[in-house]
mmCIF file of C-alpha atoms and ligand atoms in Angstrom:
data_model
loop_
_atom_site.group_PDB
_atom_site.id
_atom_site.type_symbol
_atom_site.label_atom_id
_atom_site.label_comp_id
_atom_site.label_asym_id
_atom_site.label_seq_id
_atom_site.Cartn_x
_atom_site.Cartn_y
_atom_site.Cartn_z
ATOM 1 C CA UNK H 1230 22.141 61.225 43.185
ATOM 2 C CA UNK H 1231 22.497 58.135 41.179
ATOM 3 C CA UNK H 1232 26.037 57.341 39.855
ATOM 4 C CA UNK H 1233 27.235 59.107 36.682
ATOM 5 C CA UNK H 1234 30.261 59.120 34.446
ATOM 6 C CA UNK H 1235 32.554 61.936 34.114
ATOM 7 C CA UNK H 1236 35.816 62.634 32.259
ATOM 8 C CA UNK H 1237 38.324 65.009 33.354
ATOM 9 C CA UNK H 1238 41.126 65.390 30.920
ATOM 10 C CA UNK H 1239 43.350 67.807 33.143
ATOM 11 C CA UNK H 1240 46.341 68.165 35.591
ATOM 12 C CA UNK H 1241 47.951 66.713 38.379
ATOM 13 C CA UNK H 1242 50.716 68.301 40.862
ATOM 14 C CA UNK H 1243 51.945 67.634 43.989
ATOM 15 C CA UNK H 1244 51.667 71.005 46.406
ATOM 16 C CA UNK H 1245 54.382 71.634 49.063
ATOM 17 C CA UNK H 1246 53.771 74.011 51.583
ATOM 18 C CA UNK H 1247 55.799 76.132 53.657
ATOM 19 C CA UNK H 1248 54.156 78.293 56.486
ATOM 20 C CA UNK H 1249 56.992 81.415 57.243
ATOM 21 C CA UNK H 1250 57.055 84.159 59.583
ATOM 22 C CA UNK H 1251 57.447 86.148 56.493
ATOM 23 C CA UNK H 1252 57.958 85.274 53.173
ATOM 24 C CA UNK H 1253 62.277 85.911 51.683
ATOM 25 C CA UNK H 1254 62.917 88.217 49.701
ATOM 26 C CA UNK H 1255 65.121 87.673 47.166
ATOM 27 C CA UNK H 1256 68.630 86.222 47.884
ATOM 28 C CA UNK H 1257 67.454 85.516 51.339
ATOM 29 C CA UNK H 1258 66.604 82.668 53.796
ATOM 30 C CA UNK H 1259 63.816 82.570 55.884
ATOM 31 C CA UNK H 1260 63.330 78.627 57.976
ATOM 32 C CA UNK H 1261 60.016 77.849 58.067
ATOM 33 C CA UNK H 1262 57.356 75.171 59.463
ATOM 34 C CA UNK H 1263 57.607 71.431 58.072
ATOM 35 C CA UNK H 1264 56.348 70.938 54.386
ATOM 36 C CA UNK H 1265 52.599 70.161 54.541
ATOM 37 C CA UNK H 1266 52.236 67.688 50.913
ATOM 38 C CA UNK H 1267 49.082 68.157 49.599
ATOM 39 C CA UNK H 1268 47.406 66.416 46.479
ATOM 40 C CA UNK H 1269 46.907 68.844 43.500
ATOM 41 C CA UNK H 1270 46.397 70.183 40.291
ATOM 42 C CA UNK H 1271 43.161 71.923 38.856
ATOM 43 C CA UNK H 1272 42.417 68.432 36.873
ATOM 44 C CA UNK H 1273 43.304 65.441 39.541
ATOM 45 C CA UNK H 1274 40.893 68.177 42.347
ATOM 46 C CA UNK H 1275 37.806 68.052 40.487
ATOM 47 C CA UNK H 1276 38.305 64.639 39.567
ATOM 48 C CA UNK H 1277 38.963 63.680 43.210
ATOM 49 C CA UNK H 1278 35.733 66.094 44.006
ATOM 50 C CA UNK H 1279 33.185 64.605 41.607
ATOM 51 C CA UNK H 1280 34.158 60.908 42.991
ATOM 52 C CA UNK H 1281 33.293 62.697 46.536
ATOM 53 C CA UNK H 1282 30.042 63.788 45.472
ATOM 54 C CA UNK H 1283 29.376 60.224 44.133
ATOM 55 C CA UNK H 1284 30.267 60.056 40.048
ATOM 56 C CA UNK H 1285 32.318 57.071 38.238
ATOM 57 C CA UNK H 1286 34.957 59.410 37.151
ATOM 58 C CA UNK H 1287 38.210 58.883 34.748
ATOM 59 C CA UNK H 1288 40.806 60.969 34.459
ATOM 60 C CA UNK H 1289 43.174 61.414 32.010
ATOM 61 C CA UNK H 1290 46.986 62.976 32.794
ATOM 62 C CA UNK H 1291 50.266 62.463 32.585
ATOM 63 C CA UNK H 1292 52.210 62.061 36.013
ATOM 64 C CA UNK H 1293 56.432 61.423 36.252
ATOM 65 C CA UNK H 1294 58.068 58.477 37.261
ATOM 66 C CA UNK H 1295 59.456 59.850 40.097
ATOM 67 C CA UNK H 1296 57.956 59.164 43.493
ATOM 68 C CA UNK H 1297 55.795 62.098 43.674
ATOM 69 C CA UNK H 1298 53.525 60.771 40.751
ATOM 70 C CA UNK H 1299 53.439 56.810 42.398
ATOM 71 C CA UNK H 1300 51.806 58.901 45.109
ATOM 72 C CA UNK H 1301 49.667 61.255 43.279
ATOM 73 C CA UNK H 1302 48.680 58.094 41.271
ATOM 74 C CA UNK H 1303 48.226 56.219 44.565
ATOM 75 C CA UNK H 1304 46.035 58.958 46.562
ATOM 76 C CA UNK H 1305 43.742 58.805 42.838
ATOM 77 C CA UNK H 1306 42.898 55.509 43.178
ATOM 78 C CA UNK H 1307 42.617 55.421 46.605
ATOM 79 C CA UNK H 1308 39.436 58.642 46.059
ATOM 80 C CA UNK H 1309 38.017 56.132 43.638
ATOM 81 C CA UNK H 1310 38.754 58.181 40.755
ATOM 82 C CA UNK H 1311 39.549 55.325 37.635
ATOM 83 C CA UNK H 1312 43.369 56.470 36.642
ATOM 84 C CA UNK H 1313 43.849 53.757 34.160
ATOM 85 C CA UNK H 1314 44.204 56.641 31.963
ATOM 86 C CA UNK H 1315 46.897 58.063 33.940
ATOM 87 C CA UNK H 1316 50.704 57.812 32.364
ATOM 88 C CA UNK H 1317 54.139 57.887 34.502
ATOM 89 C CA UNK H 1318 56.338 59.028 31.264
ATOM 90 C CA UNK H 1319 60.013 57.366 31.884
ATOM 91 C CA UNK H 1320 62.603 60.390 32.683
ATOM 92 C CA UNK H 1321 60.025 62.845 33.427
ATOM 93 C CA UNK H 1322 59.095 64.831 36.729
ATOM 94 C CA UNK H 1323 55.712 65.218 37.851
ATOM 95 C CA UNK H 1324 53.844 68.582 37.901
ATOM 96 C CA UNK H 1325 54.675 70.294 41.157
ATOM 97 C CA UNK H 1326 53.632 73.548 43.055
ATOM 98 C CA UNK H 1327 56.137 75.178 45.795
ATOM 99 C CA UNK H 1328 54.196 76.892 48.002
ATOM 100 C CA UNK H 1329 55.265 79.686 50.768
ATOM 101 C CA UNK H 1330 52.798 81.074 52.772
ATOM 102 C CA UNK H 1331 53.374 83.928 55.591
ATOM 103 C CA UNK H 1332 51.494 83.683 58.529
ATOM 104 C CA UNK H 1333 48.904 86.487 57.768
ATOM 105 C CA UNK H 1334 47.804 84.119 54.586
ATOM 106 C CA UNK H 1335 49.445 86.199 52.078
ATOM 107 C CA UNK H 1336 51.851 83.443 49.350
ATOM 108 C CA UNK H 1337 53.702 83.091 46.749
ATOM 109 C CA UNK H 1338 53.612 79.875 44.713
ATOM 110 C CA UNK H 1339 55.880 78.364 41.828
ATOM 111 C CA UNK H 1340 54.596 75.874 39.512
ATOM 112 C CA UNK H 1341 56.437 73.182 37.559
ATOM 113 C CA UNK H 1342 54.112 71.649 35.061
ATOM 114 C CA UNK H 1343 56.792 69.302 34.874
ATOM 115 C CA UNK H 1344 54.822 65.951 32.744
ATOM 116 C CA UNK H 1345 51.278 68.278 32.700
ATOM 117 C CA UNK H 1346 52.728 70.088 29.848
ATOM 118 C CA UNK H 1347 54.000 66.783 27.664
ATOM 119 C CA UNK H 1348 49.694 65.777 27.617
ATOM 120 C CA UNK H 1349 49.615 66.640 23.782
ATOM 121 C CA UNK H 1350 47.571 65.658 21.515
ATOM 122 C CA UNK H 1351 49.138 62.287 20.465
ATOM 123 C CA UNK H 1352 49.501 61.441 24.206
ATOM 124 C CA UNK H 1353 45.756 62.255 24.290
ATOM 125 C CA UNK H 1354 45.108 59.517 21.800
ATOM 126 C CA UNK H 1355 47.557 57.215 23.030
ATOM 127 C CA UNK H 1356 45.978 57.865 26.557
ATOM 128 C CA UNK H 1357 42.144 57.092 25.157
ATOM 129 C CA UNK H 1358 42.147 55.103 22.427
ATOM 130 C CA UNK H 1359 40.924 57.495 20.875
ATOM 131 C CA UNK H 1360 38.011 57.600 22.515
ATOM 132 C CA UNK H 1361 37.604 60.265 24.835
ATOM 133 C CA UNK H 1362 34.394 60.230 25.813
ATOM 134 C CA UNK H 1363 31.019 58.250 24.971
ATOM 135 C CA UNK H 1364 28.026 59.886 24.215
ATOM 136 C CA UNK H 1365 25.753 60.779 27.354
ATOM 137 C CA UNK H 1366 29.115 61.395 29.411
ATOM 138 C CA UNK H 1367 30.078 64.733 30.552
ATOM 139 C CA UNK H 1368 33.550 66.148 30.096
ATOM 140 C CA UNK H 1369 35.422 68.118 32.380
ATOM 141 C CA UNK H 1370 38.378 70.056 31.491
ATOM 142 C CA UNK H 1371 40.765 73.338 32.618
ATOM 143 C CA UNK H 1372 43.526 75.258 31.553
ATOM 144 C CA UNK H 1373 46.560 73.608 33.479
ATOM 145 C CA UNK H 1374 47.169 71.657 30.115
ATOM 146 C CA UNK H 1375 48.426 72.521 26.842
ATOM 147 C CA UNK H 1376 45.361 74.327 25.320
ATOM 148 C CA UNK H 1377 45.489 72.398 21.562
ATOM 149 C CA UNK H 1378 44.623 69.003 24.180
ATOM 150 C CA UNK H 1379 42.155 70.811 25.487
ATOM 151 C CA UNK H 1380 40.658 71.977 22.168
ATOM 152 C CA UNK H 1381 40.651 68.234 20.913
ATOM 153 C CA UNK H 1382 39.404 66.781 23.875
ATOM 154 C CA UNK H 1383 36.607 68.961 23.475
ATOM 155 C CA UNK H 1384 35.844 68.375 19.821
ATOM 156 C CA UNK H 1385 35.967 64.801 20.038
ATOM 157 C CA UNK H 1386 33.939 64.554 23.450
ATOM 158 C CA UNK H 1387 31.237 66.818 21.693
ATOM 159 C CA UNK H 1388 31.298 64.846 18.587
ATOM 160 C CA UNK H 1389 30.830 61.430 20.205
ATOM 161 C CA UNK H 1390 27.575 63.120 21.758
ATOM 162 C CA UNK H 1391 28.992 64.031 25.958
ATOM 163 C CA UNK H 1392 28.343 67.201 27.487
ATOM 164 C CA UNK H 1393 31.318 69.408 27.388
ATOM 165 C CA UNK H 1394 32.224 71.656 30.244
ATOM 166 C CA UNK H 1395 35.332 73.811 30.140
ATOM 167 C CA UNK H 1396 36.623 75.895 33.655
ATOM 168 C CA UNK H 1397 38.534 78.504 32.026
ATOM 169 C CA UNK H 1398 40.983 78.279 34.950
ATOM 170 C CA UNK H 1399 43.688 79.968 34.758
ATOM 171 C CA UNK H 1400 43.272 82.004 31.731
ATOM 172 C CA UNK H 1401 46.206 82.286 29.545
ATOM 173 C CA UNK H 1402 47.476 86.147 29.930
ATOM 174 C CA UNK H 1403 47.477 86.686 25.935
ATOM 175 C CA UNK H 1404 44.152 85.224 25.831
ATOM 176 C CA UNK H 1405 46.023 82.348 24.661
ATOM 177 C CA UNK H 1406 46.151 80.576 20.828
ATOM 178 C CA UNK H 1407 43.192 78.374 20.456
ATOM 179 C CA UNK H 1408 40.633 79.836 22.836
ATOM 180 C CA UNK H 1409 38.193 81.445 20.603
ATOM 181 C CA UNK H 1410 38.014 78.015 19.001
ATOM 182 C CA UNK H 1411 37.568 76.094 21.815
ATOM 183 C CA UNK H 1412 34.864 78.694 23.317
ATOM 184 C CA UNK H 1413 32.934 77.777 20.640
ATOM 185 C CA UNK H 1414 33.707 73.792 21.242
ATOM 186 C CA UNK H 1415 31.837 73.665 24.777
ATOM 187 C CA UNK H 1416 28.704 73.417 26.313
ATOM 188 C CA UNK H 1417 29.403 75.079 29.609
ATOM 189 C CA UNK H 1418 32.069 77.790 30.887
ATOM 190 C CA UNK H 1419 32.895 78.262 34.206
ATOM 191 C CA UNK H 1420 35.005 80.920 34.897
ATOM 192 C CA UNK H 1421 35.070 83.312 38.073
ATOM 193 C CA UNK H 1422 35.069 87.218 37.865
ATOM 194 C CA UNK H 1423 38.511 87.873 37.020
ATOM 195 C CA UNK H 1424 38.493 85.131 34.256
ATOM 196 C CA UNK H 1425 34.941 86.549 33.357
ATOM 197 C CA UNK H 1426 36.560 90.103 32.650
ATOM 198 C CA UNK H 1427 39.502 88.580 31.194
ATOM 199 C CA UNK H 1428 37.533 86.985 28.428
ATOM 200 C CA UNK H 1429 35.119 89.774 27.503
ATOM 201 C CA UNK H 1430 36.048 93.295 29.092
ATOM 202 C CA UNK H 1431 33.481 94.208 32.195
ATOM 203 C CA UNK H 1432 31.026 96.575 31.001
ATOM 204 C CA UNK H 1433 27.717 95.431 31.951
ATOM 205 C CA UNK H 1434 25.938 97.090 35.037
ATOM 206 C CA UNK H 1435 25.883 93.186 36.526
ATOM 207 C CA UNK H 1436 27.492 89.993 36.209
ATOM 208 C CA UNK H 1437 23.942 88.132 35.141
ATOM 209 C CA UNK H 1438 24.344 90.811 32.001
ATOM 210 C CA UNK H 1439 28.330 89.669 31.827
ATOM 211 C CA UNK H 1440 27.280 85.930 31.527
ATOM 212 C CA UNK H 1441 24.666 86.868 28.642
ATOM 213 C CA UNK H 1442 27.630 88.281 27.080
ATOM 214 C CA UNK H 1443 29.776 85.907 27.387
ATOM 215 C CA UNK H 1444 27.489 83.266 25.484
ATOM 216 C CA UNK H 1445 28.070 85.131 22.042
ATOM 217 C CA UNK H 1446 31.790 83.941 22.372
ATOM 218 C CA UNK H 1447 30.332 80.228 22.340
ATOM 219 C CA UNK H 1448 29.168 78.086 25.522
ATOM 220 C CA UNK H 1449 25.598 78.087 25.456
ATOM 221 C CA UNK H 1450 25.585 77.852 29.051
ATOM 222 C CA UNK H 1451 27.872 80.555 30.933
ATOM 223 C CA UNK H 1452 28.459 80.145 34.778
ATOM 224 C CA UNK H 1453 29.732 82.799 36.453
ATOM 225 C CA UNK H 1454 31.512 82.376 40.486
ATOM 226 C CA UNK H 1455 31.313 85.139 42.569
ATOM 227 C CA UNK H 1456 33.176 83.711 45.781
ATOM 228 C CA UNK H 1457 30.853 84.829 49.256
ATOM 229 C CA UNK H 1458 28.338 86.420 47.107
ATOM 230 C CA UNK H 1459 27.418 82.741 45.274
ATOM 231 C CA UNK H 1460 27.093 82.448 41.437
ATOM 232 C CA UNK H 1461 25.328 84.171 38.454
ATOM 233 C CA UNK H 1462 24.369 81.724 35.170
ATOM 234 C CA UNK H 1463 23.097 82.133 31.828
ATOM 235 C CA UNK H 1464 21.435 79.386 30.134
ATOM 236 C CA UNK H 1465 19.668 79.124 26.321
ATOM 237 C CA UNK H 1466 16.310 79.635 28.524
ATOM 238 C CA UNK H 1467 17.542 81.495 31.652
ATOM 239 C CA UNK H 1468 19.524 83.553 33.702
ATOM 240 C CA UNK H 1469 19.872 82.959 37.453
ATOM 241 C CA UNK H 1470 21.599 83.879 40.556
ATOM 242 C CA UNK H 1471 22.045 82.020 43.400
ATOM 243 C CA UNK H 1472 23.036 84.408 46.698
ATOM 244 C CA UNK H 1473 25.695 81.765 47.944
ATOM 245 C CA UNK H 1474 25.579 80.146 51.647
ATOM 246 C CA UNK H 1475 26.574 81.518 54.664
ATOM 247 C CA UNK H 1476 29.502 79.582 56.483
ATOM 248 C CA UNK H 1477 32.585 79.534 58.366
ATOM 249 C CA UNK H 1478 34.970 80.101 55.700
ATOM 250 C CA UNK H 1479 38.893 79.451 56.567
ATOM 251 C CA UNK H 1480 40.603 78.494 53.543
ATOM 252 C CA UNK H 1481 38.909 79.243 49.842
ATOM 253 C CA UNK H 1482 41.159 76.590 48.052
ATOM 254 C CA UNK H 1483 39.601 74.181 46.418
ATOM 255 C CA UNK H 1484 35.871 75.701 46.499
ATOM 256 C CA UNK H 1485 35.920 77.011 42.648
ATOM 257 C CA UNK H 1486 37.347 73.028 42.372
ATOM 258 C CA UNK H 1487 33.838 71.380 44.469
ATOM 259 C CA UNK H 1488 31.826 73.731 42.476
ATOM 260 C CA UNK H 1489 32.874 72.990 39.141
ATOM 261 C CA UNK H 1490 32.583 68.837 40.290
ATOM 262 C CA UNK H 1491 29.547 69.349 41.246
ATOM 263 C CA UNK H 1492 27.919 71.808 38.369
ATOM 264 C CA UNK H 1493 29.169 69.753 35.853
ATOM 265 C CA UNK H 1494 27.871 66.419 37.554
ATOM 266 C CA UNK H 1495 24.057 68.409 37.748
ATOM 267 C CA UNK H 1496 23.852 69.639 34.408
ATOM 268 C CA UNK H 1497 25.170 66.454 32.986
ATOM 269 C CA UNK H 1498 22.617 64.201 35.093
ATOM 270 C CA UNK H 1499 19.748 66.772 33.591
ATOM 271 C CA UNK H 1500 19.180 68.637 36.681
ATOM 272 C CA UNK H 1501 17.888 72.328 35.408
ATOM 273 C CA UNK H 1502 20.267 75.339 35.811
ATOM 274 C CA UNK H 1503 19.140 76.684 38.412
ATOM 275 C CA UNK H 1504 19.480 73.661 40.706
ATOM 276 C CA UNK H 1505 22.415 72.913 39.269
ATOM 277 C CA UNK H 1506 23.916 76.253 40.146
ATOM 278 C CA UNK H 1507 22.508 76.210 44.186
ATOM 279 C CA UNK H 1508 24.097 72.560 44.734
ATOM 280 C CA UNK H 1509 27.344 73.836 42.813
ATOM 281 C CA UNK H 1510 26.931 76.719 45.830
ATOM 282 C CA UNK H 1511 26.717 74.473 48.730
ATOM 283 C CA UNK H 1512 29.714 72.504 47.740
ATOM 284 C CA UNK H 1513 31.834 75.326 46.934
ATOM 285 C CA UNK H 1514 30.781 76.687 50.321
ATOM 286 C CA UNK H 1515 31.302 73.417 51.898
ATOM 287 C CA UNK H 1516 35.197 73.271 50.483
ATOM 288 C CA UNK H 1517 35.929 76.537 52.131
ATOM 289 C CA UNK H 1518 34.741 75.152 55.756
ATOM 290 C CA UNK H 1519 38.373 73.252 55.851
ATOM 291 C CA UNK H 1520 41.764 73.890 54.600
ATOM 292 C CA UNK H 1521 43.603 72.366 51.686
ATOM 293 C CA UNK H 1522 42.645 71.614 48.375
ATOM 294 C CA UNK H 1523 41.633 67.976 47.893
ATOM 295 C CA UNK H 1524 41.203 67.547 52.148
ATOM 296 C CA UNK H 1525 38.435 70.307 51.866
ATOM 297 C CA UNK H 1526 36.560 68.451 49.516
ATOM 298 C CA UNK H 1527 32.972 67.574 50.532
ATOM 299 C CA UNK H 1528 30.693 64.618 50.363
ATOM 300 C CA UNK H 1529 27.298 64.170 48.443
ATOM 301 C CA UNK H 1530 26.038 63.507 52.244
ATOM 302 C CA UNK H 1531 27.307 66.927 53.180
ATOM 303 C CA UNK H 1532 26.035 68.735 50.260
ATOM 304 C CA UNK H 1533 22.681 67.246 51.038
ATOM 305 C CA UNK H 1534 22.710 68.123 54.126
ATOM 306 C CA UNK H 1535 23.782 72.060 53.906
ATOM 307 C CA UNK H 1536 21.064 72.356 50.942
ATOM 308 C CA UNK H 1537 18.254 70.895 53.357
ATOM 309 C CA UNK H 1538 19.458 73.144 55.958
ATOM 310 C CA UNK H 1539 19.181 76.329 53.793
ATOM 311 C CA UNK H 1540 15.931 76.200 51.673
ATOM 312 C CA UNK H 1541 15.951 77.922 48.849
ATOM 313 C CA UNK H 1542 14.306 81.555 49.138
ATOM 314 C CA UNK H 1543 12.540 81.890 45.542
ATOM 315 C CA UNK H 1544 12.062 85.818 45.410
ATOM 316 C CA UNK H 1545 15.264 86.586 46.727
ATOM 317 C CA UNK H 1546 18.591 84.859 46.453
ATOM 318 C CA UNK H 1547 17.226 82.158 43.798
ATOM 319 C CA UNK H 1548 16.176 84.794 41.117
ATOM 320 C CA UNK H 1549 15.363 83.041 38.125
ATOM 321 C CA UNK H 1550 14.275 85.157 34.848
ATOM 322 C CA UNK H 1551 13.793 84.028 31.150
ATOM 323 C CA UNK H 1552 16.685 85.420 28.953
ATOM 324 C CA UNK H 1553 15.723 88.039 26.232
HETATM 325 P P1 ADP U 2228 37.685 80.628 42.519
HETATM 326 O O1 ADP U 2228 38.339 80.080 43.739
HETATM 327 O O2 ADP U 2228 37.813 79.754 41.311
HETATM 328 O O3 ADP U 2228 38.011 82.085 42.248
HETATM 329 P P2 ADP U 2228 35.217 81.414 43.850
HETATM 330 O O4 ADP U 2228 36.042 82.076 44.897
HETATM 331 O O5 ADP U 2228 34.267 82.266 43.073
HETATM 332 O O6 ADP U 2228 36.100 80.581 42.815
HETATM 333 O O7 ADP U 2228 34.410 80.249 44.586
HETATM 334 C C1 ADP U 2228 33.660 79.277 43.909
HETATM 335 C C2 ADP U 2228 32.341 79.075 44.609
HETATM 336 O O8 ADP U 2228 32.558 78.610 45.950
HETATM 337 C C3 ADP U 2228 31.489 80.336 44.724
HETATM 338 O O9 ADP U 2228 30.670 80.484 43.585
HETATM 339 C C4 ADP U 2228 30.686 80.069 45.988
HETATM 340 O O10 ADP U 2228 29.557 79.305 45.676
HETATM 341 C C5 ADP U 2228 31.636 79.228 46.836
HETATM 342 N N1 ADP U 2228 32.382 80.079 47.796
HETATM 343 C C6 ADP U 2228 33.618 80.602 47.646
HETATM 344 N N2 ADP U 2228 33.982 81.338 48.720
HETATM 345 C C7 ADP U 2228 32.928 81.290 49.570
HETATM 346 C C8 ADP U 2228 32.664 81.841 50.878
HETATM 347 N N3 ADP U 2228 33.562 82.611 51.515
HETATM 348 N N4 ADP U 2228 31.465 81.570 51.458
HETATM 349 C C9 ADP U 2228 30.549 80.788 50.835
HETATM 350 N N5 ADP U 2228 30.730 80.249 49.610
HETATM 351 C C10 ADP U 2228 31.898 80.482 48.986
#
């Protein structure tokens, strides 16, 4: 696929993990395994997975100046990912997520957004020159940063003429100030099925029906993720649902991550829905084949390959219908 440029406007965190025999309860210590440091943040992942799957991507984010974000900084770069648009603000820790995990899988996690939640809009600016995005890019943005950012980013991004593409991930619990607004700022939406009901309450007989719905909020393109069972996507000209590939699955972190990378890198080169949705499948599939989030990550080469492996069956999986 030939090279093309995405934006992510987003978050960055460094994840420690823990693996315990159980996990404490409160008041109580429990030793566990040494701390496995992994490169995160919903942002800095599908940043790091689009330059996998071969785009010039930029990020922009605000790290600390405290060792963790020289590293996170460090580990950007080294992916390829352009992170002149990545701060270290002076007196500041970087995002962080403290993870515990008992033996049987089962976690708890505690996030410090820690610089993530100084990206406001004047740092946007100050970040981009105002200048987000050009026109023909695509922009790629979450909900690990303070929504009005997000909003703007949008606005301006669409404005200047890029493809916007939002993954409502996570979804504020209130709904959150600003979301109608910025629903109605995008191009795409990605969410998965518990974002999906959050946004719009579940009363459709299927989630192809759900994704229709969710288009009167907004996106004119709605993406649903249905983890194993694939995706389901509604488009201005059609719905579709792709079954999902069968693999060895150990670890699911990062896969809504790959296939958000790699959806927004289809639709933005002018690949057709459908496709777009069946490659976004193989590399969410291909992230759950190894553990972590950025280390599970795959390669255009191995997206390739698990798509020529698996042709498409037409009448089956791949339905594809016109929209009413
Ligand atoms: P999230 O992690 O954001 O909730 P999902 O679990 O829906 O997202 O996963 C995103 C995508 O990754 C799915 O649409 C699917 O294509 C792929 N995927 C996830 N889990 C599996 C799995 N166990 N087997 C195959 N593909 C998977």
């Amino acid at each position: 696929m030939s090279s093309e440029r995405l934006v992510v406007v987003g978050s960055l965190n460094m994840d420690l993990s823990v693996t315990v025999p159980r996990l404490p309860r409160p008041g109580e210590t429990v030793p566990g395994a040494d701390v496995v440091r992994g490169a995160g943040g919903k942002g800095a992942n599908q940043a790091v997975a689009a330059a996998r799957l071969g785009a010039e991507v930029r990020m922009v984010g605000l790290l600390g100046d405290d060792a963790l974000g020289g590293e996170l900084r460090e580990r950007l770069v080294k992916e390829g990912v352009d992170a002149r648009s990545v701060a270290q603000l002076p007196g500041v820790a970087s995002g962080l997520a403290l993870i515990v995990v008992q033996q049987d899988g089962e976690n708890t996690i505690t996030l410090s957004p820690g610089a993530n939640r100084h990206l406001d809009v004047p740092a946007l600016g100050s970040l981009t020159g105002g200048a987000v995005a050009r026109s023909g890019d695509t922009l790629l943005l979450q909900l690990e940063v303070p929504l009005p950012t997000v909003l703007a980013a949008a606005r301006e991004a669409r404005e200047a003429g890029a493809l916007v593409v939002l993954n409502a991930a996570p979804l504020p619990p209130s709904g959150g100030h600003g979301l109608s607004e910025l629903l109605r700022a995008v191009d795409v939406l990605v969410v998965n099925e518990t974002e999906a009901a959050g946004l719009l309450p579940h009363t459709h007989t299927d989630w192809s029906e759900h994704a229709r719905a969710l288009r009167e909020l907004g996106p004119g393109t709605v993406v649903i993720t249905l983890g194993a069972e694939g995706a389901v996507a509604a488009g201005p000209q059609f719905t579709c649902s792709e079954g999902g590939f069968t693999v060895d699955a150990v670890d699911t972190v990062g896969a809504g991550d790959a296939f958000c990378a790699q959806l927004a890198l289809s639709l933005g080169s002018g690949v057709p829905l459908p496709e777009a949705v069946r490659r976004a499948c193989a590399a969410g599939a291909l992230a759950t084949t190894r553990p972590g989030a950025q280390s599970s990550l795959p390669s255009t080469a191995e997206v390739d390959a698990l798509l020529g492996a698996v042709p498409p069956a037409e009448d089956t999986a791949h339905e594809v219908r016109r929209a009413h």
